[in-house]
Amino acid sequence: MKLLVILSLAAACHCSTSKHGRRFPDDFLFGTATAAYQVEGAWNKDGKGENIWDHMTHTNPTVIRDQSNGDIAADSYHNYKRDIEMMRELGLDAYRFSMSWTRILPSGMANEVNPAGIEFYNNFINEMLKYNITPLVTLYHWDMPQKLQELGGLANPLFTGWFEDYARVIFENFGDRVKMFITFNEPREICYQGYGADLKAPILNSTAVGTYLCAKNLVMAHARAYHLYDKEFRATQGGQCGITISVNWFGPVTDSAEDAVAAEIKKQGEWGLYAHPIFSSEGGFPKELSQRIAEKSAAQGYRRSRLPEFSEEEKAFIRGASDFFGVNHYTAKLISATKFKKPVPVPSFLDDMDVGEFIPDRWMSAASEWLKLAPNSLYNALTYLKEKYNNPVFYITENGWSTFKDRGLHDYDRIIYYRASMESVLKCLDDGVNLKGYMAWSLMDNFEWMQGYVERFGLYQVDFSDPARTRTPRKSAFVYKHIVKHRYVDYEYLPESMTMTIDDGH
Ligand code: PNW
């Protein structure tokens, strides 16, 4: 009897202990994330072609807050061994990074493959595997080949074929060792910010239709890459192919029925537009949303809805076409049906949503103006997705906090943020969310898009004035390492010294 009690206590220890609260499962994948344009540099080295971020920052530098660019960035192209050393210092299980399309296919199309690009990623992947670090590869993290953008980029339906051809080159060259592929990073940021507004390259600002043309083609391109993997590569390679969608939380600002409806429409517009066609059992764009856009379009004098619908055949092709749901989660906003509205272009995606947004002052602020620590936002988002889409396999593929560039190494607010996220992850696991891993954004400081190098997301600080791009761990790096190693959140832990070491086994 005594033995039984001890045994059952030992079993319970796997997920909870009295001293430290709940624990993360041993097979939970902890990692960090980056993206090619933000860290690699070497923008024109060894045959790499031009992408839209190269093009925009070179021809239109004033759109970037500090007029900088990713020409050198953290120079990971030359420092990749140091990056992997940092992963070993942190004791990571996994690393999520993106491949640069034009480093592999300089013109964007698959007629010409750049051997130096293939070699770079081979070296990188092989070095990670030496230390048992699982690579998660994103195919598209915003760096569209400039030549393809000139042909319309994601607004051109033929994009779906160009993307499939690129995906084939990636699966053929790396799929023997890479088992986790993510087709697109954040459709909403690509389509709304890049095509529907002027907030990301290619700053098309095509407010009426940009977001929607891109949304249809992107979802279709994702599904083509998924089916290609499924039919031609899965049997021999045995990996998985999914997509990453940014899912921030949008709750109603009051408990009125109108605000509830407004918060729901906002969710549909911000991420349902991309998630519903793939993960819902019904398929296609979210119904209430497409109805609303169709009605508005008609009232505005359009002969057809500004949102191009899927055919039944397309719907069936896209539905279920993902092995997992990658979630990038950062923050939350409170949504109102009537209040807090700002002037927006008409017609536009924002006008179609037609809701107000409110952010309480009491939510702690990051350096990025959109980023606040919103209580339980990660938990709210994941448990909502679980119910809505029948609990698919989830990975948190990004989550993180920004500080200003002069902050240095003492990033206590980042530590508070990460601990809060970890609590949410544990609550999700308790509630049966099928969540398998968590990637912190970011391993190191990098080119933060329109904010240049002003806002920093790194667990490691990068000295961008130093040609060697020296990396130094922040306090948060030690705290994250402690969580990864011990698999629980220890609120008392802070590093005694700032000297980082590689522990045994990594
Ligand atoms: C993500 N929002 O972008 C990107 O995937 C990263 O490349 C980027 O560096 C990181 O988050 C930090 O910005 C986002 O407005 C941009 O909620 C905006 C939002 C979320 C994510």
Coordinates of C-alpha atoms in Angstrom, one line a residue, residues 145-356:
P145 CA 11.5 37.8 -54.3
Q146 CA 11.5 41.2 -55.9
K147 CA 11.0 39.8 -59.4
L148 CA 7.8 38.0 -58.2
Q149 CA 6.5 41.1 -56.5
E150 CA 6.9 42.9 -59.8
L151 CA 4.5 40.3 -61.2
G152 CA 2.0 41.1 -58.5
G153 CA 3.4 38.8 -55.7
L154 CA 0.6 37.4 -53.6
A155 CA -2.0 39.3 -55.5
N156 CA -1.3 37.1 -58.6
P157 CA -3.1 33.8 -58.5
L158 CA -0.1 32.2 -60.3
F159 CA 1.8 32.8 -57.1
T160 CA 0.4 29.5 -55.8
G161 CA 2.4 27.6 -58.4
W162 CA 5.6 29.6 -57.8
F163 CA 5.3 28.9 -54.1
E164 CA 4.7 25.2 -54.7
D165 CA 7.9 25.0 -56.9
Y166 CA 9.9 26.7 -54.2
A167 CA 8.5 24.4 -51.6
R168 CA 9.5 21.4 -53.7
V169 CA 13.1 22.6 -53.8
I170 CA 13.1 22.9 -50.0
F171 CA 11.5 19.5 -49.3
E172 CA 13.9 17.9 -51.8
N173 CA 17.0 19.4 -50.4
F174 CA 16.3 19.5 -46.6
G175 CA 13.4 17.1 -45.9
D176 CA 15.7 14.2 -45.1
R177 CA 16.7 16.1 -42.0
V178 CA 14.0 18.7 -41.4
K179 CA 10.8 17.3 -40.1
M180 CA 8.8 20.4 -39.3
F181 CA 7.9 22.8 -42.1
I182 CA 5.9 26.0 -41.7
T183 CA 4.7 27.4 -45.1
F184 CA 3.9 31.0 -44.1
N185 CA 4.6 33.2 -41.2
E186 CA 1.6 35.4 -40.2
P187 CA -0.8 35.8 -43.2
R188 CA -2.5 38.8 -41.5
E189 CA 0.8 40.7 -41.4
I190 CA 1.6 39.8 -45.0
C191 CA -1.8 40.5 -46.4
Y192 CA -3.2 43.3 -44.4
Q193 CA 0.0 45.1 -43.4
G194 CA 1.8 44.6 -46.8
Y195 CA -1.0 44.7 -49.4
G196 CA -4.0 46.3 -47.6
A197 CA -1.9 49.0 -45.8
D198 CA 1.5 50.6 -45.9
L199 CA 2.8 48.9 -42.7
K200 CA 5.1 46.3 -44.2
A201 CA 6.8 45.7 -47.6
P202 CA 5.6 45.9 -50.3
I203 CA 3.6 48.8 -48.8
L204 CA 0.9 48.5 -51.5
N205 CA -1.8 50.3 -49.5
S206 CA -4.4 48.8 -51.7
T207 CA -7.0 49.2 -49.0
A208 CA -10.2 48.0 -50.8
V209 CA -9.0 44.6 -52.1
G210 CA -5.3 44.1 -51.3
T211 CA -5.9 42.1 -48.0
Y212 CA -8.5 39.9 -49.6
L213 CA -6.7 39.0 -52.9
C214 CA -3.6 38.1 -50.9
A215 CA -5.6 36.1 -48.4
K216 CA -7.1 33.8 -51.0
N217 CA -3.9 33.2 -52.9
L218 CA -1.9 32.7 -49.7
V219 CA -4.2 30.1 -48.3
M220 CA -4.3 28.4 -51.6
A221 CA -0.5 28.5 -51.9
H222 CA -0.2 27.0 -48.4
A223 CA -2.6 24.2 -49.4
R224 CA -0.6 23.4 -52.6
A225 CA 2.6 23.1 -50.6
Y226 CA 0.9 21.0 -48.0
H227 CA -0.5 18.6 -50.6
L228 CA 2.8 18.4 -52.3
Y229 CA 4.4 17.4 -49.1
D230 CA 1.6 15.0 -48.3
K231 CA 1.7 13.2 -51.6
E232 CA 5.3 13.2 -52.6
F233 CA 7.4 13.5 -49.5
R234 CA 5.7 12.4 -46.4
A235 CA 6.0 8.7 -47.0
T236 CA 9.8 8.8 -47.3
Q237 CA 10.5 11.8 -45.0
G238 CA 7.9 11.3 -42.3
G239 CA 7.7 15.0 -41.3
Q240 CA 4.9 17.5 -40.9
C241 CA 3.8 20.6 -42.7
G242 CA 1.7 23.4 -41.2
I243 CA 1.2 27.2 -41.1
T244 CA 1.7 29.9 -38.5
I245 CA -1.0 32.5 -37.9
S246 CA -0.8 35.5 -35.6
V247 CA -3.5 35.1 -33.0
N248 CA -3.8 38.0 -30.7
W249 CA -6.8 38.0 -28.3
F250 CA -9.8 40.2 -28.9
G251 CA -12.2 40.3 -26.0
P252 CA -15.3 42.5 -25.8
V253 CA -14.8 45.7 -23.8
T254 CA -18.2 45.4 -22.0
D255 CA -20.6 42.4 -21.6
S256 CA -23.1 43.8 -24.0
A257 CA -24.4 41.7 -26.9
E258 CA -23.1 44.2 -29.5
D259 CA -19.6 44.2 -28.1
A260 CA -19.6 40.4 -28.1
V261 CA -20.5 40.4 -31.8
A262 CA -17.9 43.1 -32.6
A263 CA -15.2 41.1 -30.8
E264 CA -16.2 38.0 -32.8
I265 CA -16.1 39.8 -36.2
K266 CA -12.7 41.2 -35.2
K267 CA -11.4 37.7 -34.6
Q268 CA -12.7 36.5 -37.9
G269 CA -11.1 39.4 -39.8
E270 CA -7.7 39.3 -38.0
W271 CA -7.2 35.5 -38.1
G272 CA -10.4 33.6 -39.0
L273 CA -9.8 34.8 -42.6
Y274 CA -6.8 32.5 -42.8
A275 CA -7.6 29.9 -40.1
H276 CA -11.2 29.1 -41.1
P277 CA -10.5 27.8 -44.6
I278 CA -7.8 25.4 -43.3
F279 CA -8.9 24.4 -39.8
S280 CA -12.7 24.6 -39.6
S281 CA -14.9 21.6 -40.6
E282 CA -17.0 23.9 -42.8
G283 CA -14.1 25.4 -44.9
G284 CA -14.0 28.7 -46.8
F285 CA -13.9 32.2 -45.4
P286 CA -15.8 32.8 -42.2
K287 CA -19.5 33.2 -43.1
E288 CA -20.5 36.3 -41.2
L289 CA -17.4 38.1 -42.4
S290 CA -17.8 37.3 -46.1
Q291 CA -21.5 38.2 -45.9
R292 CA -20.5 41.6 -44.4
I293 CA -17.9 42.3 -47.0
A294 CA -20.3 41.3 -49.8
E295 CA -23.0 43.6 -48.5
K296 CA -20.6 46.5 -48.0
S297 CA -19.1 45.9 -51.5
A298 CA -22.6 46.0 -53.1
A299 CA -23.5 49.2 -51.2
Q300 CA -20.2 50.7 -52.4
G301 CA -21.0 50.0 -56.0
Y302 CA -18.8 47.0 -56.7
R303 CA -20.2 44.4 -59.1
R304 CA -18.8 41.6 -57.0
S305 CA -17.6 41.2 -53.4
R306 CA -14.1 42.6 -52.7
L307 CA -13.5 39.3 -51.0
P308 CA -12.9 36.6 -53.7
E309 CA -14.7 33.4 -52.6
F310 CA -13.3 29.9 -52.9
S311 CA -15.0 27.4 -55.3
E312 CA -16.4 24.3 -53.6
E313 CA -13.5 22.4 -55.1
E314 CA -11.0 24.8 -53.6
K315 CA -12.7 24.7 -50.2
A316 CA -12.3 20.9 -50.1
F317 CA -8.7 21.1 -51.2
I318 CA -7.8 23.6 -48.4
R319 CA -9.9 22.1 -45.6
G320 CA -7.8 20.1 -43.3
A321 CA -4.6 20.9 -45.2
S322 CA -2.3 21.3 -42.2
D323 CA -0.6 19.0 -39.8
F324 CA -0.5 21.6 -37.0
F325 CA -1.6 25.1 -36.2
G326 CA 1.4 27.4 -35.5
V327 CA 0.3 30.3 -33.2
N328 CA 2.2 33.5 -32.9
H329 CA 0.8 35.2 -29.9
Y330 CA 1.8 38.6 -28.4
T331 CA -1.0 40.6 -26.9
A332 CA -4.7 41.5 -26.7
K333 CA -7.1 44.4 -27.4
L334 CA -10.6 45.0 -26.1
I335 CA -13.2 45.5 -28.8
S336 CA -16.2 47.8 -28.9
A337 CA -19.1 47.9 -31.4
T338 CA -19.5 51.7 -31.0
K339 CA -16.8 53.4 -29.0
F340 CA -13.0 54.1 -29.5
K341 CA -13.3 54.2 -33.4
K342 CA -10.6 55.9 -35.3
P343 CA -11.0 57.3 -38.9
V344 CA -10.1 54.6 -41.4
P345 CA -10.0 54.6 -45.2
V346 CA -13.2 53.6 -47.0
P347 CA -13.4 51.0 -48.5
S348 CA -10.9 49.0 -46.5
F349 CA -10.4 46.0 -44.4
L350 CA -10.6 48.1 -41.2
D351 CA -13.9 49.7 -42.4
D352 CA -15.3 46.3 -43.1
M353 CA -14.5 45.3 -39.5
D354 CA -15.8 48.6 -38.3
V355 CA -15.0 48.2 -34.6
G356 CA -13.3 50.3 -31.9

